[in-house]
């Protein structure tokens, strides 16, 4: 039964050929090709991994190629209900507030934004808040290379009395065989008084909050606290402390230490008059020397910006309500260089 088989080269009707060509074109547009026909030199296109991407691809196919919605959904493997239904963004007020917070605090993630919203009485499930945070495109990008200034925050008011504005910062030094420790400096911007000089090998955000509570018990509650954007000062513990106390916290612009000039000036005096003059044997020895120097700075060392008064004398004048010269008795002199506080 062997013999030649003749055919005219056509398969099916012309209408079927036209439909097949359109389906192949749609499959190529949607990025779907047979595994055996995949061209290794040609990229397969962006993977459709989310329902939103599949919905966009189906709508694009319907708009570009004259095919039905059902066929487009089958080609991109998406449910027709997903394509037909247009979801409105949920919680528009919370989304707007999240964008406002992220615009002011550019390095805050969704956990810190959650704390900021809780201050305003907005409590939400953390998973839902994270979803809204991602949908709004507020994810913090990792910084690479040199740190750059990203702008200033709201302007600070000039203090006109004690315990209105405090400034704080960290200073580091070494003791013993190159063992490094840190110091937390808290300054009253009006009286220039050193409210706290805490030295330890580790100073976390929770420790800073405890030291601030101690300063409030001794000197009263400030209206504003100024600091840089260090990790300890932007930690969750500090944000919760701000929420509990209601004290305004002003963060200076990154890379702009001159915006916190009062504590930076104090850091220079501390470095020049104490840290560079002493060699610490241990942490206990360092705390003893720093305590003596702080007492001398507050009660004996004249301050040029205060007209020669000491910070403690300036506070006393404000408390008694008198600014008359020579209102206080002359304090007992102390020769710091001769006394050598390390002895």
C-alpha atoms as a PDB file:
ATOM      1  CA  UNK A   1       0.000   0.000   0.000  1.00  0.00           C
ATOM      2  CA  UNK A   2       2.934   2.278  -0.434  1.00  0.00           C
ATOM      3  CA  UNK A   3       2.332   5.443  -2.423  1.00  0.00           C
ATOM      4  CA  UNK A   4       2.707   9.189  -2.449  1.00  0.00           C
ATOM      5  CA  UNK A   5       0.331  11.358  -0.433  1.00  0.00           C
ATOM      6  CA  UNK A   6      -0.502  14.734  -1.945  1.00  0.00           C
ATOM      7  CA  UNK A   7      -1.768  17.746   0.042  1.00  0.00           C
ATOM      8  CA  UNK A   8      -2.281  21.362  -0.908  1.00  0.00           C
ATOM      9  CA  UNK A   9      -0.283  22.858   2.031  1.00  0.00           C
ATOM     10  CA  UNK A  10      -3.304  24.205   3.873  1.00  0.00           C
ATOM     11  CA  UNK A  11      -4.427  23.146   7.353  1.00  0.00           C
ATOM     12  CA  UNK A  12      -7.951  24.178   8.313  1.00  0.00           C
ATOM     13  CA  UNK A  13      -9.797  27.202   7.068  1.00  0.00           C
ATOM     14  CA  UNK A  14      -8.321  30.723   6.716  1.00  0.00           C
ATOM     15  CA  UNK A  15     -10.393  31.925   9.682  1.00  0.00           C
ATOM     16  CA  UNK A  16      -8.845  29.304  11.947  1.00  0.00           C
ATOM     17  CA  UNK A  17      -5.381  30.290  10.783  1.00  0.00           C
ATOM     18  CA  UNK A  18      -6.106  33.930  11.675  1.00  0.00           C
ATOM     19  CA  UNK A  19      -7.275  32.988  15.174  1.00  0.00           C
ATOM     20  CA  UNK A  20      -4.205  30.830  15.733  1.00  0.00           C
ATOM     21  CA  UNK A  21      -1.895  33.658  14.703  1.00  0.00           C
ATOM     22  CA  UNK A  22      -3.566  36.027  17.151  1.00  0.00           C
ATOM     23  CA  UNK A  23      -3.277  33.532  20.011  1.00  0.00           C
ATOM     24  CA  UNK A  24       0.429  33.059  19.333  1.00  0.00           C
ATOM     25  CA  UNK A  25       0.903  36.817  19.303  1.00  0.00           C
ATOM     26  CA  UNK A  26      -0.946  37.156  22.597  1.00  0.00           C
ATOM     27  CA  UNK A  27       1.130  34.415  24.186  1.00  0.00           C
ATOM     28  CA  UNK A  28       4.314  36.159  23.099  1.00  0.00           C
ATOM     29  CA  UNK A  29       3.045  39.494  24.476  1.00  0.00           C
ATOM     30  CA  UNK A  30       2.174  37.884  27.805  1.00  0.00           C
ATOM     31  CA  UNK A  31       5.655  36.340  28.025  1.00  0.00           C
ATOM     32  CA  UNK A  32       4.480  32.727  27.685  1.00  0.00           C
ATOM     33  CA  UNK A  33       6.270  30.452  25.258  1.00  0.00           C
ATOM     34  CA  UNK A  34       6.631  26.730  25.007  1.00  0.00           C
ATOM     35  CA  UNK A  35       9.698  25.390  26.786  1.00  0.00           C
ATOM     36  CA  UNK A  36      11.001  23.752  23.596  1.00  0.00           C
ATOM     37  CA  UNK A  37      10.494  26.922  21.590  1.00  0.00           C
ATOM     38  CA  UNK A  38      12.139  29.313  24.085  1.00  0.00           C
ATOM     39  CA  UNK A  39      14.904  31.345  22.489  1.00  0.00           C
ATOM     40  CA  UNK A  40      17.873  31.392  24.882  1.00  0.00           C
ATOM     41  CA  UNK A  41      19.070  34.706  23.468  1.00  0.00           C
ATOM     42  CA  UNK A  42      15.721  36.437  24.053  1.00  0.00           C
ATOM     43  CA  UNK A  43      14.509  37.244  27.588  1.00  0.00           C
ATOM     44  CA  UNK A  44      11.209  35.691  28.612  1.00  0.00           C
ATOM     45  CA  UNK A  45       9.942  38.990  30.088  1.00  0.00           C
ATOM     46  CA  UNK A  46       9.024  40.023  33.597  1.00  0.00           C
ATOM     47  CA  UNK A  47       7.598  37.230  35.726  1.00  0.00           C
ATOM     48  CA  UNK A  48       3.956  37.684  36.707  1.00  0.00           C
ATOM     49  CA  UNK A  49       4.234  36.874  40.402  1.00  0.00           C
ATOM     50  CA  UNK A  50       1.406  38.917  41.955  1.00  0.00           C
ATOM     51  CA  UNK A  51      -2.322  39.210  41.156  1.00  0.00           C
ATOM     52  CA  UNK A  52      -1.874  42.894  40.378  1.00  0.00           C
ATOM     53  CA  UNK A  53       0.808  42.181  37.770  1.00  0.00           C
ATOM     54  CA  UNK A  54      -1.357  39.473  36.192  1.00  0.00           C
ATOM     55  CA  UNK A  55      -4.346  41.818  36.124  1.00  0.00           C
ATOM     56  CA  UNK A  56      -2.286  44.531  34.416  1.00  0.00           C
ATOM     57  CA  UNK A  57      -0.985  42.011  31.862  1.00  0.00           C
ATOM     58  CA  UNK A  58      -4.516  40.765  31.078  1.00  0.00           C
ATOM     59  CA  UNK A  59      -5.822  44.309  30.590  1.00  0.00           C
ATOM     60  CA  UNK A  60      -2.856  45.095  28.355  1.00  0.00           C
ATOM     61  CA  UNK A  61      -3.522  42.027  26.218  1.00  0.00           C
ATOM     62  CA  UNK A  62      -7.234  42.894  25.900  1.00  0.00           C
ATOM     63  CA  UNK A  63      -6.422  46.451  24.906  1.00  0.00           C
ATOM     64  CA  UNK A  64      -3.680  45.579  22.400  1.00  0.00           C
ATOM     65  CA  UNK A  65      -5.216  42.446  20.859  1.00  0.00           C
ATOM     66  CA  UNK A  66      -8.873  42.128  20.023  1.00  0.00           C
ATOM     67  CA  UNK A  67      -9.661  39.072  22.156  1.00  0.00           C
ATOM     68  CA  UNK A  68     -12.170  38.333  24.879  1.00  0.00           C
ATOM     69  CA  UNK A  69     -11.547  38.849  28.570  1.00  0.00           C
ATOM     70  CA  UNK A  70     -11.999  35.150  29.287  1.00  0.00           C
ATOM     71  CA  UNK A  71      -9.308  34.159  26.778  1.00  0.00           C
ATOM     72  CA  UNK A  72      -6.891  36.823  28.084  1.00  0.00           C
ATOM     73  CA  UNK A  73      -7.358  35.593  31.641  1.00  0.00           C
ATOM     74  CA  UNK A  74      -6.667  32.019  30.577  1.00  0.00           C
ATOM     75  CA  UNK A  75      -3.467  33.049  28.788  1.00  0.00           C
ATOM     76  CA  UNK A  76      -1.978  34.887  31.807  1.00  0.00           C
ATOM     77  CA  UNK A  77      -3.373  32.381  34.371  1.00  0.00           C
ATOM     78  CA  UNK A  78      -5.479  34.834  36.347  1.00  0.00           C
ATOM     79  CA  UNK A  79      -9.004  34.553  37.658  1.00  0.00           C
ATOM     80  CA  UNK A  80     -11.545  36.673  35.699  1.00  0.00           C
ATOM     81  CA  UNK A  81     -12.887  38.103  38.961  1.00  0.00           C
ATOM     82  CA  UNK A  82      -9.488  39.619  39.656  1.00  0.00           C
ATOM     83  CA  UNK A  83      -9.589  41.434  36.325  1.00  0.00           C
ATOM     84  CA  UNK A  84     -13.188  42.626  36.602  1.00  0.00           C
ATOM     85  CA  UNK A  85     -13.015  43.908  40.171  1.00  0.00           C
ATOM     86  CA  UNK A  86     -11.269  47.226  40.862  1.00  0.00           C
ATOM     87  CA  UNK A  87     -10.280  47.476  44.531  1.00  0.00           C
ATOM     88  CA  UNK A  88     -10.220  50.892  46.165  1.00  0.00           C
ATOM     89  CA  UNK A  89      -7.274  51.577  48.493  1.00  0.00           C
ATOM     90  CA  UNK A  90      -8.293  50.803  52.076  1.00  0.00           C
ATOM     91  CA  UNK A  91      -7.635  53.200  54.963  1.00  0.00           C
ATOM     92  CA  UNK A  92      -6.883  56.313  52.882  1.00  0.00           C
ATOM     93  CA  UNK A  93      -6.524  58.512  55.987  1.00  0.00           C
ATOM     94  CA  UNK A  94      -3.911  56.216  57.517  1.00  0.00           C
ATOM     95  CA  UNK A  95      -2.046  55.972  54.222  1.00  0.00           C
ATOM     96  CA  UNK A  96      -1.911  59.771  53.983  1.00  0.00           C
ATOM     97  CA  UNK A  97      -0.643  60.087  57.565  1.00  0.00           C
ATOM     98  CA  UNK A  98       2.004  57.407  56.943  1.00  0.00           C
ATOM     99  CA  UNK A  99       3.250  59.347  53.912  1.00  0.00           C
ATOM    100  CA  UNK A 100       3.443  62.533  55.990  1.00  0.00           C
ATOM    101  CA  UNK A 101       5.456  60.820  58.740  1.00  0.00           C
ATOM    102  CA  UNK A 102       7.787  59.168  56.228  1.00  0.00           C
ATOM    103  CA  UNK A 103       8.367  62.527  54.503  1.00  0.00           C
ATOM    104  CA  UNK A 104       9.470  64.098  57.794  1.00  0.00           C
ATOM    105  CA  UNK A 105      11.395  61.107  59.177  1.00  0.00           C
ATOM    106  CA  UNK A 106      13.013  59.589  56.137  1.00  0.00           C
ATOM    107  CA  UNK A 107      14.849  56.780  57.953  1.00  0.00           C
ATOM    108  CA  UNK A 108      11.847  55.440  59.899  1.00  0.00           C
ATOM    109  CA  UNK A 109      10.565  51.977  59.072  1.00  0.00           C
ATOM    110  CA  UNK A 110       7.059  50.664  59.593  1.00  0.00           C
ATOM    111  CA  UNK A 111       7.714  49.734  63.250  1.00  0.00           C
ATOM    112  CA  UNK A 112       8.629  53.292  64.229  1.00  0.00           C
ATOM    113  CA  UNK A 113       5.785  54.663  62.117  1.00  0.00           C
ATOM    114  CA  UNK A 114       3.512  52.336  64.099  1.00  0.00           C
ATOM    115  CA  UNK A 115       4.693  54.008  67.322  1.00  0.00           C
ATOM    116  CA  UNK A 116       4.113  57.476  65.846  1.00  0.00           C
ATOM    117  CA  UNK A 117       0.565  56.500  64.797  1.00  0.00           C
ATOM    118  CA  UNK A 118      -0.114  55.026  68.238  1.00  0.00           C
ATOM    119  CA  UNK A 119       0.596  58.460  69.742  1.00  0.00           C
ATOM    120  CA  UNK A 120      -2.291  59.813  67.690  1.00  0.00           C
ATOM    121  CA  UNK A 121      -4.620  57.017  68.780  1.00  0.00           C
ATOM    122  CA  UNK A 122      -4.325  54.939  65.590  1.00  0.00           C
ATOM    123  CA  UNK A 123      -3.904  51.261  66.552  1.00  0.00           C
ATOM    124  CA  UNK A 124      -3.695  48.680  63.776  1.00  0.00           C
ATOM    125  CA  UNK A 125      -2.564  45.109  63.277  1.00  0.00           C
ATOM    126  CA  UNK A 126       1.165  45.133  62.526  1.00  0.00           C
ATOM    127  CA  UNK A 127       0.802  42.850  59.489  1.00  0.00           C
ATOM    128  CA  UNK A 128      -1.814  45.125  57.939  1.00  0.00           C
ATOM    129  CA  UNK A 129       0.296  48.194  58.697  1.00  0.00           C
ATOM    130  CA  UNK A 130       3.276  46.564  57.034  1.00  0.00           C
ATOM    131  CA  UNK A 131       1.155  45.785  53.955  1.00  0.00           C
ATOM    132  CA  UNK A 132       0.017  49.402  53.685  1.00  0.00           C
ATOM    133  CA  UNK A 133       3.627  50.502  54.211  1.00  0.00           C
ATOM    134  CA  UNK A 134       4.820  48.354  51.304  1.00  0.00           C
ATOM    135  CA  UNK A 135       1.952  49.306  49.021  1.00  0.00           C
ATOM    136  CA  UNK A 136       2.761  52.994  49.518  1.00  0.00           C
ATOM    137  CA  UNK A 137       6.388  52.366  48.547  1.00  0.00           C
ATOM    138  CA  UNK A 138       7.818  53.742  51.807  1.00  0.00           C
ATOM    139  CA  UNK A 139      10.513  51.103  52.332  1.00  0.00           C
ATOM    140  CA  UNK A 140      13.765  52.610  53.578  1.00  0.00           C
ATOM    141  CA  UNK A 141      16.652  52.079  51.205  1.00  0.00           C
ATOM    142  CA  UNK A 142      20.095  51.167  52.472  1.00  0.00           C
ATOM    143  CA  UNK A 143      22.558  54.000  52.329  1.00  0.00           C
ATOM    144  CA  UNK A 144      25.837  53.386  50.589  1.00  0.00           C
ATOM    145  CA  UNK A 145      28.933  55.533  50.591  1.00  0.00           C
ATOM    146  CA  UNK A 146      29.251  58.902  52.273  1.00  0.00           C
ATOM    147  CA  UNK A 147      26.422  60.120  54.470  1.00  0.00           C
ATOM    148  CA  UNK A 148      24.741  63.169  53.022  1.00  0.00           C
ATOM    149  CA  UNK A 149      22.478  65.762  54.560  1.00  0.00           C
ATOM    150  CA  UNK A 150      18.840  65.312  53.591  1.00  0.00           C
ATOM    151  CA  UNK A 151      17.436  68.629  54.801  1.00  0.00           C
ATOM    152  CA  UNK A 152      16.419  70.259  58.061  1.00  0.00           C
ATOM    153  CA  UNK A 153      13.539  69.629  60.411  1.00  0.00           C
ATOM    154  CA  UNK A 154      11.213  72.201  61.963  1.00  0.00           C
ATOM    155  CA  UNK A 155      12.960  75.287  63.448  1.00  0.00           C
ATOM    156  CA  UNK A 156      13.761  75.271  67.169  1.00  0.00           C
ATOM    157  CA  UNK A 157      12.555  77.961  69.569  1.00  0.00           C
ATOM    158  CA  UNK A 158      15.196  79.910  71.515  1.00  0.00           C
ATOM    159  CA  UNK A 159      14.954  79.036  75.240  1.00  0.00           C
ATOM    160  CA  UNK A 160      14.336  81.925  77.635  1.00  0.00           C
ATOM    161  CA  UNK A 161      14.596  80.004  80.916  1.00  0.00           C
ATOM    162  CA  UNK A 162      16.112  76.900  82.512  1.00  0.00           C
ATOM    163  CA  UNK A 163      14.727  73.419  81.802  1.00  0.00           C
ATOM    164  CA  UNK A 164      13.079  74.518  78.563  1.00  0.00           C
ATOM    165  CA  UNK A 165      15.425  72.849  76.099  1.00  0.00           C
ATOM    166  CA  UNK A 166      18.004  70.141  76.688  1.00  0.00           C
ATOM    167  CA  UNK A 167      20.668  68.883  74.300  1.00  0.00           C
ATOM    168  CA  UNK A 168      22.390  65.513  74.452  1.00  0.00           C
ATOM    169  CA  UNK A 169      25.153  63.729  72.596  1.00  0.00           C
ATOM    170  CA  UNK A 170      27.720  60.941  72.967  1.00  0.00           C
ATOM    171  CA  UNK A 171      31.499  61.166  73.400  1.00  0.00           C
ATOM    172  CA  UNK A 172      33.916  58.220  73.412  1.00  0.00           C
ATOM    173  CA  UNK A 173      37.311  57.603  74.992  1.00  0.00           C
ATOM    174  CA  UNK A 174      39.488  54.689  76.155  1.00  0.00           C
ATOM    175  CA  UNK A 175      40.717  53.280  79.462  1.00  0.00           C
ATOM    176  CA  UNK A 176      43.224  50.585  80.333  1.00  0.00           C
ATOM    177  CA  UNK A 177      44.564  48.569  77.373  1.00  0.00           C
ATOM    178  CA  UNK A 178      42.628  50.473  74.690  1.00  0.00           C
ATOM    179  CA  UNK A 179      39.220  49.479  76.105  1.00  0.00           C
ATOM    180  CA  UNK A 180      36.692  51.918  74.668  1.00  0.00           C
ATOM    181  CA  UNK A 181      33.822  53.446  76.634  1.00  0.00           C
ATOM    182  CA  UNK A 182      31.181  56.065  75.884  1.00  0.00           C
ATOM    183  CA  UNK A 183      29.781  59.088  77.714  1.00  0.00           C
ATOM    184  CA  UNK A 184      26.250  60.505  77.538  1.00  0.00           C
ATOM    185  CA  UNK A 185      26.234  64.289  77.921  1.00  0.00           C
ATOM    186  CA  UNK A 186      23.009  66.143  78.754  1.00  0.00           C
ATOM    187  CA  UNK A 187      23.132  69.977  78.696  1.00  0.00           C
ATOM    188  CA  UNK A 188      20.633  72.699  79.574  1.00  0.00           C
ATOM    189  CA  UNK A 189      20.840  75.058  76.587  1.00  0.00           C
ATOM    190  CA  UNK A 190      19.891  78.133  78.641  1.00  0.00           C
ATOM    191  CA  UNK A 191      22.087  77.781  81.733  1.00  0.00           C
ATOM    192  CA  UNK A 192      24.812  75.695  79.967  1.00  0.00           C
ATOM    193  CA  UNK A 193      24.685  73.356  82.979  1.00  0.00           C
ATOM    194  CA  UNK A 194      25.772  69.764  82.570  1.00  0.00           C
ATOM    195  CA  UNK A 195      22.796  67.798  83.855  1.00  0.00           C
ATOM    196  CA  UNK A 196      24.287  64.347  83.307  1.00  0.00           C
ATOM    197  CA  UNK A 197      27.667  62.896  82.382  1.00  0.00           C
ATOM    198  CA  UNK A 198      27.180  59.136  82.278  1.00  0.00           C
ATOM    199  CA  UNK A 199      30.090  56.846  81.384  1.00  0.00           C
ATOM    200  CA  UNK A 200      29.718  53.169  80.505  1.00  0.00           C
ATOM    201  CA  UNK A 201      30.916  50.598  77.997  1.00  0.00           C
ATOM    202  CA  UNK A 202      27.417  50.333  76.519  1.00  0.00           C
ATOM    203  CA  UNK A 203      24.646  52.951  76.430  1.00  0.00           C
ATOM    204  CA  UNK A 204      21.453  51.641  74.856  1.00  0.00           C
ATOM    205  CA  UNK A 205      18.246  53.503  74.173  1.00  0.00           C
ATOM    206  CA  UNK A 206      16.642  52.057  77.315  1.00  0.00           C
ATOM    207  CA  UNK A 207      19.599  53.273  79.391  1.00  0.00           C
ATOM    208  CA  UNK A 208      19.303  56.769  77.889  1.00  0.00           C
ATOM    209  CA  UNK A 209      15.600  56.823  78.805  1.00  0.00           C
ATOM    210  CA  UNK A 210      16.408  55.891  82.428  1.00  0.00           C
ATOM    211  CA  UNK A 211      19.027  58.637  82.678  1.00  0.00           C
ATOM    212  CA  UNK A 212      16.593  61.198  81.278  1.00  0.00           C
ATOM    213  CA  UNK A 213      14.017  60.160  83.886  1.00  0.00           C
ATOM    214  CA  UNK A 214      16.622  60.726  86.578  1.00  0.00           C
ATOM    215  CA  UNK A 215      17.412  64.201  85.200  1.00  0.00           C
ATOM    216  CA  UNK A 216      13.705  65.080  85.168  1.00  0.00           C
ATOM    217  CA  UNK A 217      13.395  64.113  88.851  1.00  0.00           C
ATOM    218  CA  UNK A 218      16.349  66.392  89.713  1.00  0.00           C
ATOM    219  CA  UNK A 219      15.879  69.377  87.398  1.00  0.00           C
ATOM    220  CA  UNK A 220      12.290  69.281  86.226  1.00  0.00           C
ATOM    221  CA  UNK A 221      10.611  68.398  82.949  1.00  0.00           C
ATOM    222  CA  UNK A 222      11.959  70.070  79.763  1.00  0.00           C
ATOM    223  CA  UNK A 223       9.783  71.203  76.884  1.00  0.00           C
ATOM    224  CA  UNK A 224      12.134  70.040  74.104  1.00  0.00           C
ATOM    225  CA  UNK A 225      15.130  67.736  73.740  1.00  0.00           C
ATOM    226  CA  UNK A 226      17.584  68.154  70.848  1.00  0.00           C
ATOM    227  CA  UNK A 227      19.817  65.374  69.531  1.00  0.00           C
ATOM    228  CA  UNK A 228      21.268  63.860  66.383  1.00  0.00           C
ATOM    229  CA  UNK A 229      19.938  60.796  64.554  1.00  0.00           C
ATOM    230  CA  UNK A 230      22.035  58.161  66.307  1.00  0.00           C
ATOM    231  CA  UNK A 231      20.728  54.617  66.556  1.00  0.00           C
ATOM    232  CA  UNK A 232      20.274  54.848  70.334  1.00  0.00           C
ATOM    233  CA  UNK A 233      18.316  58.104  70.064  1.00  0.00           C
ATOM    234  CA  UNK A 234      15.990  56.840  67.315  1.00  0.00           C
ATOM    235  CA  UNK A 235      15.430  53.431  68.896  1.00  0.00           C
ATOM    236  CA  UNK A 236      12.052  52.026  69.839  1.00  0.00           C
ATOM    237  CA  UNK A 237      12.787  52.579  73.541  1.00  0.00           C
ATOM    238  CA  UNK A 238      13.285  56.329  73.022  1.00  0.00           C
ATOM    239  CA  UNK A 239      10.165  56.612  70.833  1.00  0.00           C
ATOM    240  CA  UNK A 240       8.082  54.890  73.500  1.00  0.00           C
ATOM    241  CA  UNK A 241       9.610  57.169  76.151  1.00  0.00           C
ATOM    242  CA  UNK A 242       8.601  60.219  74.082  1.00  0.00           C
ATOM    243  CA  UNK A 243       5.094  58.791  73.793  1.00  0.00           C
ATOM    244  CA  UNK A 244       4.801  58.272  77.549  1.00  0.00           C
ATOM    245  CA  UNK A 245       6.270  61.622  78.644  1.00  0.00           C
ATOM    246  CA  UNK A 246       4.906  63.817  75.846  1.00  0.00           C
ATOM    247  CA  UNK A 247       8.202  65.718  75.568  1.00  0.00           C
ATOM    248  CA  UNK A 248       8.936  67.116  72.101  1.00  0.00           C
ATOM    249  CA  UNK A 249      12.097  65.646  70.533  1.00  0.00           C
ATOM    250  CA  UNK A 250      13.894  67.605  67.817  1.00  0.00           C
ATOM    251  CA  UNK A 251      16.264  65.663  65.527  1.00  0.00           C
ATOM    252  CA  UNK A 252      18.848  67.755  63.731  1.00  0.00           C
ATOM    253  CA  UNK A 253      19.552  67.220  60.046  1.00  0.00           C
ATOM    254  CA  UNK A 254      21.997  64.364  59.292  1.00  0.00           C
ATOM    255  CA  UNK A 255      25.560  65.622  58.865  1.00  0.00           C
ATOM    256  CA  UNK A 256      24.790  69.009  60.514  1.00  0.00           C
ATOM    257  CA  UNK A 257      26.294  68.938  64.065  1.00  0.00           C
ATOM    258  CA  UNK A 258      26.282  72.765  64.146  1.00  0.00           C
ATOM    259  CA  UNK A 259      22.513  72.591  64.615  1.00  0.00           C
ATOM    260  CA  UNK A 260      23.247  71.112  68.060  1.00  0.00           C
ATOM    261  CA  UNK A 261      25.915  73.668  68.896  1.00  0.00           C
ATOM    262  CA  UNK A 262      25.440  73.881  72.685  1.00  0.00           C
ATOM    263  CA  UNK A 263      26.301  70.260  73.400  1.00  0.00           C
ATOM    264  CA  UNK A 264      29.000  70.250  70.696  1.00  0.00           C
ATOM    265  CA  UNK A 265      30.659  73.208  72.461  1.00  0.00           C
ATOM    266  CA  UNK A 266      30.466  71.301  75.743  1.00  0.00           C
ATOM    267  CA  UNK A 267      31.990  68.219  74.089  1.00  0.00           C
ATOM    268  CA  UNK A 268      34.960  70.338  72.976  1.00  0.00           C
ATOM    269  CA  UNK A 269      35.530  71.652  76.500  1.00  0.00           C
ATOM    270  CA  UNK A 270      35.223  68.161  77.965  1.00  0.00           C
ATOM    271  CA  UNK A 271      37.713  66.782  75.461  1.00  0.00           C
ATOM    272  CA  UNK A 272      40.209  69.641  75.862  1.00  0.00           C
ATOM    273  CA  UNK A 273      40.118  70.118  79.637  1.00  0.00           C
ATOM    274  CA  UNK A 274      39.536  66.589  80.912  1.00  0.00           C
ATOM    275  CA  UNK A 275      39.795  63.694  78.457  1.00  0.00           C
ATOM    276  CA  UNK A 276      43.034  64.868  76.843  1.00  0.00           C
ATOM    277  CA  UNK A 277      44.575  65.603  80.265  1.00  0.00           C
ATOM    278  CA  UNK A 278      43.818  62.322  81.995  1.00  0.00           C
ATOM    279  CA  UNK A 279      44.751  58.666  81.514  1.00  0.00           C
ATOM    280  CA  UNK A 280      42.037  56.371  82.847  1.00  0.00           C
ATOM    281  CA  UNK A 281      42.985  53.080  84.437  1.00  0.00           C
ATOM    282  CA  UNK A 282      39.483  51.628  84.620  1.00  0.00           C
ATOM    283  CA  UNK A 283      35.866  52.546  84.127  1.00  0.00           C
ATOM    284  CA  UNK A 284      35.495  53.279  87.840  1.00  0.00           C
ATOM    285  CA  UNK A 285      38.469  55.621  87.681  1.00  0.00           C
ATOM    286  CA  UNK A 286      36.990  57.372  84.636  1.00  0.00           C
ATOM    287  CA  UNK A 287      33.633  57.863  86.366  1.00  0.00           C
ATOM    288  CA  UNK A 288      35.358  59.366  89.397  1.00  0.00           C
ATOM    289  CA  UNK A 289      37.341  61.858  87.300  1.00  0.00           C
ATOM    290  CA  UNK A 290      34.336  62.797  85.165  1.00  0.00           C
ATOM    291  CA  UNK A 291      32.191  63.364  88.262  1.00  0.00           C
ATOM    292  CA  UNK A 292      34.740  65.743  89.741  1.00  0.00           C
ATOM    293  CA  UNK A 293      35.177  67.601  86.467  1.00  0.00           C
ATOM    294  CA  UNK A 294      31.384  67.959  86.054  1.00  0.00           C
ATOM    295  CA  UNK A 295      31.086  69.474  89.540  1.00  0.00           C
ATOM    296  CA  UNK A 296      33.907  71.891  88.778  1.00  0.00           C
ATOM    297  CA  UNK A 297      32.304  72.812  85.423  1.00  0.00           C
ATOM    298  CA  UNK A 298      28.887  73.528  86.978  1.00  0.00           C
ATOM    299  CA  UNK A 299      29.953  75.320  90.181  1.00  0.00           C
ATOM    300  CA  UNK A 300      33.409  76.868  89.715  1.00  0.00           C
ATOM    301  CA  UNK A 301      34.346  77.284  86.058  1.00  0.00           C
ATOM    302  CA  UNK A 302      33.290  80.721  84.700  1.00  0.00           C
ATOM    303  CA  UNK A 303      31.374  80.680  81.431  1.00  0.00           C
ATOM    304  CA  UNK A 304      32.003  83.502  78.970  1.00  0.00           C
ATOM    305  CA  UNK A 305      28.521  83.387  77.420  1.00  0.00           C
ATOM    306  CA  UNK A 306      27.021  83.820  80.919  1.00  0.00           C
ATOM    307  CA  UNK A 307      29.038  86.951  81.712  1.00  0.00           C
ATOM    308  CA  UNK A 308      31.564  85.070  83.840  1.00  0.00           C
ATOM    309  CA  UNK A 309      28.930  83.272  85.913  1.00  0.00           C
ATOM    310  CA  UNK A 310      28.883  79.551  86.469  1.00  0.00           C
ATOM    311  CA  UNK A 311      25.969  77.463  85.123  1.00  0.00           C
ATOM    312  CA  UNK A 312      24.777  76.703  88.671  1.00  0.00           C
ATOM    313  CA  UNK A 313      24.831  80.417  89.546  1.00  0.00           C
ATOM    314  CA  UNK A 314      22.838  81.219  86.410  1.00  0.00           C
ATOM    315  CA  UNK A 315      20.181  78.680  87.375  1.00  0.00           C
ATOM    316  CA  UNK A 316      20.002  80.071  90.894  1.00  0.00           C
ATOM    317  CA  UNK A 317      19.512  83.602  89.561  1.00  0.00           C
ATOM    318  CA  UNK A 318      16.642  82.457  87.377  1.00  0.00           C
ATOM    319  CA  UNK A 319      14.991  80.576  90.232  1.00  0.00           C
ATOM    320  CA  UNK A 320      15.098  83.587  92.631  1.00  0.00           C
ATOM    321  CA  UNK A 321      14.034  85.946  89.815  1.00  0.00           C
ATOM    322  CA  UNK A 322      16.991  88.326  90.001  1.00  0.00           C
ATOM    323  CA  UNK A 323      19.499  89.270  87.333  1.00  0.00           C
ATOM    324  CA  UNK A 324      21.341  91.926  89.352  1.00  0.00           C
ATOM    325  CA  UNK A 325      25.155  91.756  89.195  1.00  0.00           C
ATOM    326  CA  UNK A 326      26.985  90.368  92.246  1.00  0.00           C
ATOM    327  CA  UNK A 327      23.718  88.926  93.571  1.00  0.00           C
ATOM    328  CA  UNK A 328      25.438  85.766  94.708  1.00  0.00           C
ATOM    329  CA  UNK A 329      28.219  85.330  97.205  1.00  0.00           C
ATOM    330  CA  UNK A 330      31.641  84.602  95.777  1.00  0.00           C
ATOM    331  CA  UNK A 331      32.237  80.876  95.780  1.00  0.00           C
ATOM    332  CA  UNK A 332      35.380  79.315  97.145  1.00  0.00           C
ATOM    333  CA  UNK A 333      38.129  79.248  94.538  1.00  0.00           C
ATOM    334  CA  UNK A 334      39.530  75.971  93.333  1.00  0.00           C
ATOM    335  CA  UNK A 335      42.707  75.508  91.346  1.00  0.00           C
ATOM    336  CA  UNK A 336      41.862  72.634  89.040  1.00  0.00           C
ATOM    337  CA  UNK A 337      45.284  72.450  87.419  1.00  0.00           C
ATOM    338  CA  UNK A 338      47.041  72.362  90.808  1.00  0.00           C
ATOM    339  CA  UNK A 339      44.518  70.066  92.453  1.00  0.00           C
ATOM    340  CA  UNK A 340      44.700  67.461  89.650  1.00  0.00           C
ATOM    341  CA  UNK A 341      41.326  65.823  90.112  1.00  0.00           C
ATOM    342  CA  UNK A 342      42.797  62.424  89.251  1.00  0.00           C
ATOM    343  CA  UNK A 343      44.576  62.290  92.602  1.00  0.00           C
END
